[in-house]
PDB file of C-alpha atoms in Angstrom:
ATOM      1  CA  UNK A 285      -6.575   4.649 -41.740  1.00 62.00           C
ATOM      2  CA  UNK A 286      -6.845   6.054 -45.505  1.00 69.00           C
ATOM      3  CA  UNK A 287      -4.394   3.891 -47.220  1.00 82.00           C
ATOM      4  CA  UNK A 288      -2.261   0.782 -46.883  1.00 90.00           C
ATOM      5  CA  UNK A 289       0.677   0.209 -44.669  1.00 89.00           C
ATOM      6  CA  UNK A 290       4.077  -0.864 -45.065  1.00 89.00           C
ATOM      7  CA  UNK A 291       6.147  -1.086 -42.262  1.00 90.00           C
ATOM      8  CA  UNK A 292       9.472  -2.862 -40.704  1.00 91.00           C
ATOM      9  CA  UNK A 293       7.089  -5.297 -37.948  1.00 91.00           C
ATOM     10  CA  UNK A 294       3.760  -5.603 -36.976  1.00 91.00           C
ATOM     11  CA  UNK A 295       4.104  -3.419 -33.808  1.00 91.00           C
ATOM     12  CA  UNK A 296       4.259  -0.431 -36.196  1.00 91.00           C
ATOM     13  CA  UNK A 297       1.070  -1.543 -37.940  1.00 92.00           C
ATOM     14  CA  UNK A 298      -0.665  -1.873 -34.585  1.00 91.00           C
ATOM     15  CA  UNK A 299       0.501   1.666 -33.121  1.00 89.00           C
ATOM     16  CA  UNK A 300      -0.449   3.551 -36.312  1.00 88.00           C
ATOM     17  CA  UNK A 301      -3.921   1.743 -35.826  1.00 87.00           C
ATOM     18  CA  UNK A 302      -4.269   2.093 -32.337  1.00 85.00           C
ATOM     19  CA  UNK A 303      -3.010   5.640 -32.746  1.00 82.00           C
ATOM     20  CA  UNK A 304      -6.105   6.838 -35.433  1.00 77.00           C
ATOM     21  CA  UNK A 305      -8.764   4.844 -34.035  1.00 69.00           C
ATOM     22  CA  UNK A 306     -11.832   6.557 -32.186  1.00 71.00           C
ATOM     23  CA  UNK A 307     -13.572   5.337 -29.065  1.00 78.00           C
ATOM     24  CA  UNK A 308     -13.184   1.419 -30.089  1.00 85.00           C
ATOM     25  CA  UNK A 309     -11.018  -1.130 -32.042  1.00 92.00           C
ATOM     26  CA  UNK A 310     -11.463  -4.519 -32.452  1.00 95.00           C
ATOM     27  CA  UNK A 311      -8.509  -7.210 -32.789  1.00 95.00           C
ATOM     28  CA  UNK A 312      -9.615 -10.428 -34.660  1.00 96.00           C
ATOM     29  CA  UNK A 313      -7.653 -13.758 -34.493  1.00 94.00           C
ATOM     30  CA  UNK A 314      -4.808 -11.800 -35.021  1.00 93.00           C
ATOM     31  CA  UNK A 315      -1.108 -14.620 -34.690  1.00 91.00           C
ATOM     32  CA  UNK A 316       0.460 -15.105 -31.279  1.00 90.00           C
ATOM     33  CA  UNK A 317       3.669 -13.030 -32.308  1.00 89.00           C
ATOM     34  CA  UNK A 318       0.576 -10.294 -33.402  1.00 91.00           C
ATOM     35  CA  UNK A 319      -0.998 -10.117 -29.820  1.00 93.00           C
ATOM     36  CA  UNK A 320       2.926  -9.993 -28.208  1.00 92.00           C
ATOM     37  CA  UNK A 321       2.959  -7.063 -29.933  1.00 91.00           C
ATOM     38  CA  UNK A 322      -0.853  -5.730 -29.230  1.00 91.00           C
ATOM     39  CA  UNK A 323       0.341  -5.693 -25.504  1.00 91.00           C
ATOM     40  CA  UNK A 324       3.687  -4.358 -26.647  1.00 89.00           C
ATOM     41  CA  UNK A 325       2.034  -1.240 -28.089  1.00 89.00           C
ATOM     42  CA  UNK A 326      -0.890  -0.619 -25.158  1.00 83.00           C
ATOM     43  CA  UNK A 327       1.640  -0.678 -22.743  1.00 81.00           C
ATOM     44  CA  UNK A 328       3.769   1.659 -24.670  1.00 83.00           C
ATOM     45  CA  UNK A 329       1.063   4.049 -25.460  1.00 75.00           C
ATOM     46  CA  UNK A 330       0.382   7.536 -23.582  1.00 72.00           C
ATOM     47  CA  UNK A 331      -3.520   7.637 -24.673  1.00 78.00           C
ATOM     48  CA  UNK A 332      -4.474   3.771 -26.441  1.00 76.00           C
ATOM     49  CA  UNK A 333      -7.811   3.169 -27.366  1.00 82.00           C
ATOM     50  CA  UNK A 334      -9.578   0.693 -25.714  1.00 88.00           C
ATOM     51  CA  UNK A 335      -9.074  -3.064 -27.406  1.00 93.00           C
ATOM     52  CA  UNK A 336     -11.191  -5.631 -27.623  1.00 95.00           C
ATOM     53  CA  UNK A 337      -9.115  -8.336 -28.816  1.00 96.00           C
ATOM     54  CA  UNK A 338     -11.195 -11.313 -30.253  1.00 95.00           C
ATOM     55  CA  UNK A 339      -9.123 -14.489 -30.687  1.00 94.00           C
ATOM     56  CA  UNK A 340      -9.571 -18.192 -30.549  1.00 92.00           C
ATOM     57  CA  UNK A 341      -9.316 -20.506 -27.568  1.00 91.00           C
ATOM     58  CA  UNK A 342      -6.414 -22.614 -27.974  1.00 90.00           C
ATOM     59  CA  UNK A 343      -3.625 -20.276 -29.595  1.00 88.00           C
ATOM     60  CA  UNK A 344      -4.992 -17.830 -26.138  1.00 92.00           C
ATOM     61  CA  UNK A 345      -4.529 -20.478 -23.937  1.00 92.00           C
ATOM     62  CA  UNK A 346      -1.147 -21.575 -25.203  1.00 91.00           C
ATOM     63  CA  UNK A 347       0.092 -17.543 -24.909  1.00 92.00           C
ATOM     64  CA  UNK A 348      -0.924 -17.643 -21.648  1.00 92.00           C
ATOM     65  CA  UNK A 349       1.738 -20.140 -20.356  1.00 93.00           C
ATOM     66  CA  UNK A 350       4.104 -17.214 -20.533  1.00 94.00           C
ATOM     67  CA  UNK A 351       3.622 -15.316 -17.868  1.00 95.00           C
ATOM     68  CA  UNK A 352       5.322 -12.208 -19.491  1.00 95.00           C
ATOM     69  CA  UNK A 353       2.001 -11.952 -21.827  1.00 95.00           C
ATOM     70  CA  UNK A 354      -0.061 -13.231 -19.350  1.00 96.00           C
ATOM     71  CA  UNK A 355       0.992 -11.024 -16.683  1.00 96.00           C
ATOM     72  CA  UNK A 356       0.829  -8.183 -18.960  1.00 94.00           C
ATOM     73  CA  UNK A 357      -2.433  -8.529 -20.503  1.00 95.00           C
ATOM     74  CA  UNK A 358      -4.054  -8.815 -16.660  1.00 96.00           C
ATOM     75  CA  UNK A 359      -2.612  -5.353 -16.506  1.00 95.00           C
ATOM     76  CA  UNK A 360      -4.068  -4.190 -19.254  1.00 94.00           C
ATOM     77  CA  UNK A 361      -7.472  -5.570 -18.781  1.00 94.00           C
ATOM     78  CA  UNK A 362      -7.313  -4.027 -15.146  1.00 94.00           C
ATOM     79  CA  UNK A 363      -6.382  -0.900 -16.254  1.00 92.00           C
ATOM     80  CA  UNK A 364      -9.771  -1.126 -18.745  1.00 91.00           C
ATOM     81  CA  UNK A 365      -7.321  -0.731 -22.137  1.00 91.00           C
ATOM     82  CA  UNK A 366      -8.026  -4.418 -22.917  1.00 94.00           C
ATOM     83  CA  UNK A 367     -11.050  -6.903 -23.234  1.00 95.00           C
ATOM     84  CA  UNK A 368     -10.503 -10.456 -24.165  1.00 96.00           C
ATOM     85  CA  UNK A 369     -13.346 -12.831 -25.670  1.00 96.00           C
ATOM     86  CA  UNK A 370     -12.917 -16.036 -27.253  1.00 95.00           C
ATOM     87  CA  UNK A 371     -13.730 -16.526 -31.689  1.00 91.00           C
ATOM     88  CA  UNK A 372     -15.844 -19.504 -32.167  1.00 88.00           C
ATOM     89  CA  UNK A 373     -15.582 -19.069 -36.100  1.00 87.00           C
ATOM     90  CA  UNK A 374     -11.575 -17.954 -37.535  1.00 85.00           C
ATOM     91  CA  UNK A 375     -11.403 -15.890 -40.540  1.00 86.00           C
ATOM     92  CA  UNK A 376      -8.922 -16.150 -42.942  1.00 84.00           C
ATOM     93  CA  UNK A 377      -6.451 -13.391 -41.930  1.00 88.00           C
ATOM     94  CA  UNK A 378      -5.846 -11.405 -38.538  1.00 93.00           C
ATOM     95  CA  UNK A 379      -8.004  -8.492 -38.794  1.00 95.00           C
ATOM     96  CA  UNK A 380      -7.823  -4.939 -37.021  1.00 94.00           C
ATOM     97  CA  UNK A 381     -11.615  -3.177 -37.308  1.00 94.00           C
ATOM     98  CA  UNK A 382     -13.042   0.240 -35.857  1.00 91.00           C
ATOM     99  CA  UNK A 383     -16.411   2.263 -37.395  1.00 90.00           C
ATOM    100  CA  UNK A 384     -13.926   3.910 -39.794  1.00 90.00           C
ATOM    101  CA  UNK A 385     -11.746   1.431 -41.229  1.00 92.00           C
ATOM    102  CA  UNK A 386     -11.007  -2.306 -41.592  1.00 94.00           C
ATOM    103  CA  UNK A 387      -7.009  -3.677 -41.498  1.00 95.00           C
ATOM    104  CA  UNK A 388      -6.298  -7.234 -42.807  1.00 95.00           C
ATOM    105  CA  UNK A 389      -2.510  -8.065 -41.088  1.00 93.00           C
ATOM    106  CA  UNK A 390      -0.150  -9.326 -43.207  1.00 91.00           C
ATOM    107  CA  UNK A 391       3.189 -10.643 -41.731  1.00 86.00           C
ATOM    108  CA  UNK A 392       6.599 -11.911 -43.432  1.00 83.00           C
ATOM    109  CA  UNK A 393       9.981 -12.697 -42.130  1.00 77.00           C
ATOM    110  CA  UNK A 394      10.333  -8.830 -42.011  1.00 84.00           C
ATOM    111  CA  UNK A 395       7.645  -6.688 -42.749  1.00 90.00           C
ATOM    112  CA  UNK A 396       4.521  -6.177 -42.171  1.00 92.00           C
ATOM    113  CA  UNK A 397       1.322  -4.859 -43.981  1.00 94.00           C
ATOM    114  CA  UNK A 398      -2.018  -3.360 -42.858  1.00 93.00           C
ATOM    115  CA  UNK A 399      -4.167  -3.534 -45.677  1.00 94.00           C
ATOM    116  CA  UNK A 400      -6.803  -1.286 -45.163  1.00 94.00           C
ATOM    117  CA  UNK A 401     -10.742  -1.138 -46.307  1.00 94.00           C
ATOM    118  CA  UNK A 402     -12.499   2.308 -45.643  1.00 93.00           C
ATOM    119  CA  UNK A 403     -15.476   1.456 -48.429  1.00 95.00           C
ATOM    120  CA  UNK A 404     -18.681   2.718 -46.242  1.00 95.00           C
ATOM    121  CA  UNK A 405     -21.005  -0.533 -46.733  1.00 97.00           C
ATOM    122  CA  UNK A 406     -18.296  -2.873 -46.027  1.00 96.00           C
ATOM    123  CA  UNK A 407     -17.127  -1.187 -43.006  1.00 95.00           C
ATOM    124  CA  UNK A 408     -20.391  -1.223 -41.160  1.00 96.00           C
ATOM    125  CA  UNK A 409     -20.770  -4.313 -42.320  1.00 97.00           C
ATOM    126  CA  UNK A 410     -18.170  -5.861 -41.290  1.00 95.00           C
ATOM    127  CA  UNK A 411     -17.608  -4.382 -38.046  1.00 94.00           C
ATOM    128  CA  UNK A 412     -21.491  -5.020 -37.123  1.00 95.00           C
ATOM    129  CA  UNK A 413     -20.650  -8.639 -37.747  1.00 95.00           C
ATOM    130  CA  UNK A 414     -18.087  -8.743 -35.152  1.00 95.00           C
ATOM    131  CA  UNK A 415     -19.953  -6.446 -33.245  1.00 95.00           C
ATOM    132  CA  UNK A 416     -22.920  -8.889 -33.256  1.00 95.00           C
ATOM    133  CA  UNK A 417     -19.954 -12.593 -32.254  1.00 95.00           C
ATOM    134  CA  UNK A 418     -18.443 -10.480 -29.547  1.00 95.00           C
ATOM    135  CA  UNK A 419     -21.273  -9.381 -27.574  1.00 95.00           C
ATOM    136  CA  UNK A 420     -22.197 -13.443 -27.824  1.00 94.00           C
ATOM    137  CA  UNK A 421     -18.725 -14.167 -27.026  1.00 95.00           C
ATOM    138  CA  UNK A 422     -17.373 -16.048 -23.736  1.00 93.00           C
ATOM    139  CA  UNK A 423     -15.358 -13.703 -21.890  1.00 94.00           C
ATOM    140  CA  UNK A 424     -11.748 -15.441 -21.457  1.00 94.00           C
ATOM    141  CA  UNK A 425     -10.381 -16.308 -18.200  1.00 91.00           C
ATOM    142  CA  UNK A 426      -7.151 -15.061 -16.837  1.00 91.00           C
ATOM    143  CA  UNK A 427      -5.586 -16.313 -14.770  1.00 91.00           C
ATOM    144  CA  UNK A 428      -2.502 -14.805 -14.118  1.00 95.00           C
ATOM    145  CA  UNK A 429      -2.200 -11.800 -11.980  1.00 96.00           C
ATOM    146  CA  UNK A 430      -1.309  -8.240 -13.190  1.00 97.00           C
ATOM    147  CA  UNK A 431       2.191  -7.634 -13.363  1.00 96.00           C
ATOM    148  CA  UNK A 432       2.242  -4.609 -11.621  1.00 96.00           C
ATOM    149  CA  UNK A 433       0.335  -6.185  -8.630  1.00 97.00           C
ATOM    150  CA  UNK A 434       2.890  -9.006  -8.350  1.00 98.00           C
ATOM    151  CA  UNK A 435       5.967  -6.566  -8.102  1.00 98.00           C
ATOM    152  CA  UNK A 436       3.700  -4.764  -5.664  1.00 98.00           C
ATOM    153  CA  UNK A 437       2.673  -7.242  -3.750  1.00 98.00           C
ATOM    154  CA  UNK A 438       6.191  -9.029  -3.479  1.00 98.00           C
ATOM    155  CA  UNK A 439       8.367  -5.601  -2.573  1.00 98.00           C
ATOM    156  CA  UNK A 440       5.824  -5.589   0.546  1.00 97.00           C
ATOM    157  CA  UNK A 441       5.777  -8.986   1.660  1.00 97.00           C
ATOM    158  CA  UNK A 442       9.930  -9.853   0.973  1.00 97.00           C
ATOM    159  CA  UNK A 443      11.584  -6.447   0.515  1.00 97.00           C
ATOM    160  CA  UNK A 444      12.369  -3.854  -2.576  1.00 97.00           C
ATOM    161  CA  UNK A 445      16.145  -6.296  -3.020  1.00 97.00           C
ATOM    162  CA  UNK A 446      14.005  -9.528  -3.991  1.00 97.00           C
ATOM    163  CA  UNK A 447      11.417  -7.569  -5.603  1.00 97.00           C
ATOM    164  CA  UNK A 448      13.510  -5.769  -7.762  1.00 97.00           C
ATOM    165  CA  UNK A 449      15.994  -8.945  -8.701  1.00 97.00           C
ATOM    166  CA  UNK A 450      12.599 -10.475  -9.492  1.00 97.00           C
ATOM    167  CA  UNK A 451      12.391  -8.134 -12.164  1.00 97.00           C
ATOM    168  CA  UNK A 452      15.660  -8.443 -13.661  1.00 96.00           C
ATOM    169  CA  UNK A 453      15.159 -12.178 -14.280  1.00 96.00           C
ATOM    170  CA  UNK A 454      11.995 -11.177 -15.537  1.00 96.00           C
ATOM    171  CA  UNK A 455      13.738  -8.224 -17.709  1.00 94.00           C
ATOM    172  CA  UNK A 456      16.059 -10.750 -19.006  1.00 94.00           C
ATOM    173  CA  UNK A 457      13.954 -13.031 -20.490  1.00 92.00           C
ATOM    174  CA  UNK A 458      12.320 -13.208 -24.067  1.00 89.00           C
ATOM    175  CA  UNK A 459       9.449 -15.607 -22.756  1.00 89.00           C
ATOM    176  CA  UNK A 460       8.894 -16.999 -18.793  1.00 91.00           C
ATOM    177  CA  UNK A 461       7.079 -20.500 -19.870  1.00 85.00           C
ATOM    178  CA  UNK A 462       8.116 -24.159 -17.942  1.00 71.00           C
ATOM    179  CA  UNK A 463       7.564 -27.281 -19.265  1.00 62.00           C
ATOM    180  CA  UNK A 464      10.915 -27.272 -20.580  1.00 55.00           C
ATOM    181  CA  UNK A 465      10.493 -24.270 -22.734  1.00 58.00           C
ATOM    182  CA  UNK A 466      12.511 -22.588 -19.876  1.00 71.00           C
ATOM    183  CA  UNK A 467      11.916 -20.870 -16.895  1.00 90.00           C
ATOM    184  CA  UNK A 468       8.020 -20.392 -15.545  1.00 94.00           C
ATOM    185  CA  UNK A 469       7.264 -18.030 -12.591  1.00 95.00           C
ATOM    186  CA  UNK A 470       7.391 -20.137  -9.585  1.00 96.00           C
ATOM    187  CA  UNK A 471      10.875 -21.501 -10.580  1.00 96.00           C
ATOM    188  CA  UNK A 472      11.835 -17.761 -11.155  1.00 97.00           C
ATOM    189  CA  UNK A 473      10.804 -16.940  -7.353  1.00 97.00           C
ATOM    190  CA  UNK A 474      12.438 -19.596  -5.692  1.00 97.00           C
ATOM    191  CA  UNK A 475      15.603 -18.803  -7.484  1.00 97.00           C
ATOM    192  CA  UNK A 476      14.999 -15.254  -6.454  1.00 98.00           C
ATOM    193  CA  UNK A 477      14.503 -15.720  -3.004  1.00 98.00           C
ATOM    194  CA  UNK A 478      17.326 -18.220  -2.630  1.00 97.00           C
ATOM    195  CA  UNK A 479      19.420 -15.440  -4.125  1.00 97.00           C
ATOM    196  CA  UNK A 480      17.567 -13.586  -1.265  1.00 97.00           C
ATOM    197  CA  UNK A 481      18.097 -16.221   1.853  1.00 97.00           C
ATOM    198  CA  UNK A 482      14.285 -16.129   2.141  1.00 97.00           C
ATOM    199  CA  UNK A 483      12.057 -18.377   3.621  1.00 97.00           C
ATOM    200  CA  UNK A 484      10.141 -21.667   1.772  1.00 97.00           C
ATOM    201  CA  UNK A 485       7.556 -20.929   3.519  1.00 96.00           C
ATOM    202  CA  UNK A 486       7.538 -16.703   2.802  1.00 97.00           C
ATOM    203  CA  UNK A 487       7.676 -17.003  -0.734  1.00 98.00           C
ATOM    204  CA  UNK A 488       4.690 -19.659  -0.618  1.00 97.00           C
ATOM    205  CA  UNK A 489       2.754 -17.803   1.146  1.00 97.00           C
ATOM    206  CA  UNK A 490       3.302 -14.773  -0.941  1.00 98.00           C
ATOM    207  CA  UNK A 491       2.930 -16.872  -4.394  1.00 97.00           C
ATOM    208  CA  UNK A 492      -0.479 -18.577  -3.097  1.00 97.00           C
ATOM    209  CA  UNK A 493      -1.954 -14.939  -1.939  1.00 97.00           C
ATOM    210  CA  UNK A 494      -1.553 -13.025  -5.024  1.00 97.00           C
ATOM    211  CA  UNK A 495      -2.148 -15.970  -7.232  1.00 96.00           C
ATOM    212  CA  UNK A 496       1.149 -16.671  -8.954  1.00 96.00           C
ATOM    213  CA  UNK A 497       0.946 -20.744  -7.896  1.00 95.00           C
ATOM    214  CA  UNK A 498      -0.455 -22.755  -4.812  1.00 96.00           C
ATOM    215  CA  UNK A 499       1.772 -23.539  -1.977  1.00 96.00           C
ATOM    216  CA  UNK A 500       2.010 -27.722  -3.470  1.00 96.00           C
ATOM    217  CA  UNK A 501       3.478 -26.585  -6.680  1.00 95.00           C
ATOM    218  CA  UNK A 502       5.706 -24.153  -4.976  1.00 96.00           C
ATOM    219  CA  UNK A 503       6.885 -27.246  -2.788  1.00 95.00           C
ATOM    220  CA  UNK A 504       6.913 -29.586  -5.751  1.00 94.00           C
ATOM    221  CA  UNK A 505       8.799 -27.223  -7.776  1.00 94.00           C
ATOM    222  CA  UNK A 506      11.674 -26.473  -4.923  1.00 95.00           C
ATOM    223  CA  UNK A 507      11.814 -30.344  -4.883  1.00 95.00           C
ATOM    224  CA  UNK A 508      12.668 -30.350  -8.621  1.00 93.00           C
ATOM    225  CA  UNK A 509      14.849 -27.459  -8.071  1.00 95.00           C
ATOM    226  CA  UNK A 510      16.971 -29.333  -5.236  1.00 95.00           C
ATOM    227  CA  UNK A 511      17.410 -32.245  -7.133  1.00 94.00           C
ATOM    228  CA  UNK A 512      18.783 -30.596 -10.314  1.00 93.00           C
ATOM    229  CA  UNK A 513      21.458 -28.796  -8.128  1.00 95.00           C
ATOM    230  CA  UNK A 514      20.142 -25.367  -8.644  1.00 96.00           C
ATOM    231  CA  UNK A 515      18.750 -24.753  -4.796  1.00 97.00           C
ATOM    232  CA  UNK A 516      19.748 -26.315  -1.386  1.00 97.00           C
ATOM    233  CA  UNK A 517      17.973 -24.970   1.801  1.00 96.00           C
ATOM    234  CA  UNK A 518      18.462 -24.815   5.480  1.00 96.00           C
ATOM    235  CA  UNK A 519      16.402 -25.540   8.638  1.00 94.00           C
ATOM    236  CA  UNK A 520      15.721 -22.613  10.596  1.00 92.00           C
ATOM    237  CA  UNK A 521      14.512 -23.319  13.437  1.00 85.00           C
ATOM    238  CA  UNK A 522      11.109 -21.746  15.126  1.00 80.00           C
ATOM    239  CA  UNK A 523       8.999 -20.358  18.247  1.00 75.00           C
ATOM    240  CA  UNK A 524       6.540 -23.438  17.857  1.00 73.00           C
ATOM    241  CA  UNK A 525       6.395 -25.946  14.957  1.00 68.00           C
ATOM    242  CA  UNK A 526       8.665 -27.956  12.399  1.00 76.00           C
ATOM    243  CA  UNK A 527      11.650 -25.898  11.783  1.00 84.00           C
ATOM    244  CA  UNK A 528      11.228 -23.967   8.560  1.00 91.00           C
ATOM    245  CA  UNK A 529      13.132 -24.032   5.488  1.00 95.00           C
ATOM    246  CA  UNK A 530      15.631 -21.341   4.012  1.00 97.00           C
ATOM    247  CA  UNK A 531      16.253 -21.215   0.137  1.00 98.00           C
ATOM    248  CA  UNK A 532      19.583 -21.478  -1.040  1.00 97.00           C
ATOM    249  CA  UNK A 533      21.482 -21.434  -4.119  1.00 97.00           C
ATOM    250  CA  UNK A 534      22.537 -24.539  -4.770  1.00 95.00           C
ATOM    251  CA  UNK A 535      26.148 -24.025  -7.137  1.00 93.00           C
ATOM    252  CA  UNK A 536      28.399 -21.214  -6.443  1.00 95.00           C
ATOM    253  CA  UNK A 537      27.868 -19.986 -10.138  1.00 95.00           C
ATOM    254  CA  UNK A 538      24.355 -19.453  -9.028  1.00 96.00           C
ATOM    255  CA  UNK A 539      25.771 -17.568  -6.588  1.00 95.00           C
ATOM    256  CA  UNK A 540      28.002 -15.332  -8.424  1.00 95.00           C
ATOM    257  CA  UNK A 541      25.175 -14.311 -10.615  1.00 95.00           C
ATOM    258  CA  UNK A 542      24.068 -10.152 -10.930  1.00 94.00           C
ATOM    259  CA  UNK A 543      19.993 -11.076 -11.184  1.00 93.00           C
ATOM    260  CA  UNK A 544      20.179 -10.563 -14.882  1.00 91.00           C
ATOM    261  CA  UNK A 545      22.427 -13.815 -15.510  1.00 94.00           C
ATOM    262  CA  UNK A 546      20.496 -16.101 -13.195  1.00 95.00           C
ATOM    263  CA  UNK A 547      17.968 -17.373 -15.785  1.00 93.00           C
ATOM    264  CA  UNK A 548      20.520 -18.125 -18.326  1.00 93.00           C
ATOM    265  CA  UNK A 549      22.769 -19.919 -15.957  1.00 95.00           C
ATOM    266  CA  UNK A 550      19.880 -21.380 -14.749  1.00 94.00           C
ATOM    267  CA  UNK A 551      19.008 -22.978 -18.190  1.00 91.00           C
ATOM    268  CA  UNK A 552      22.352 -24.023 -18.608  1.00 92.00           C
ATOM    269  CA  UNK A 553      22.073 -26.163 -15.532  1.00 91.00           C
ATOM    270  CA  UNK A 554      18.414 -27.721 -16.321  1.00 89.00           C
ATOM    271  CA  UNK A 555      19.336 -28.509 -19.920  1.00 82.00           C
TER     272      UNK A 555
END
């Protein structure tokens, strides 16, 4: 990187930075939107440079509540394309560091700029500073499984149709987080399972085994969705033990919806 960049989005800036970098790049204190951009760009490039993401703990923790972002980051980590550590002292701006340049990211409502510095002494000192901080910084603990693993295991356990519906619902969303901000991964799993008439036992066992959530969380969420009219259940006798519950959608609107419309209707009903 030798000259300043002015582009339509942070995605474009990061794409150029990652394409131009050598063997190592450190992204320091990016905004949550820039982390999303980093994940998007990292998943698109055919030969991406491994990235060290160095960010403050609280913004990272909040961002990881979004299953779409967290599972994509987990994929990049598993592929060796991303490492994440927590930054203790936060600089005034977001930086993209390599051994050749320091780029300061500046965002506005409709454009993004990358202010490039290539002065050898400044670049060397800045890179060495953050490289040293990185060595002493704790790893950020990812509790969300990679999306690729989620999809592979869901298809293996509950079939290709259920997995395809799950993917379609995720693709229809800009974020997947609960707490009043939309649908989280457990809610989505239960709705998709109900659309395909799966058993609560099967979807919750899968979710616990893959690391999506515990069986208890699936059960509590199922009850909440029943109370809201989104889900219904019917008992299915088994040879030994208590009957299991088959999940059903609780309204005709949901039953008639395609998978990519399911989330929107569910959000309306929960509002």
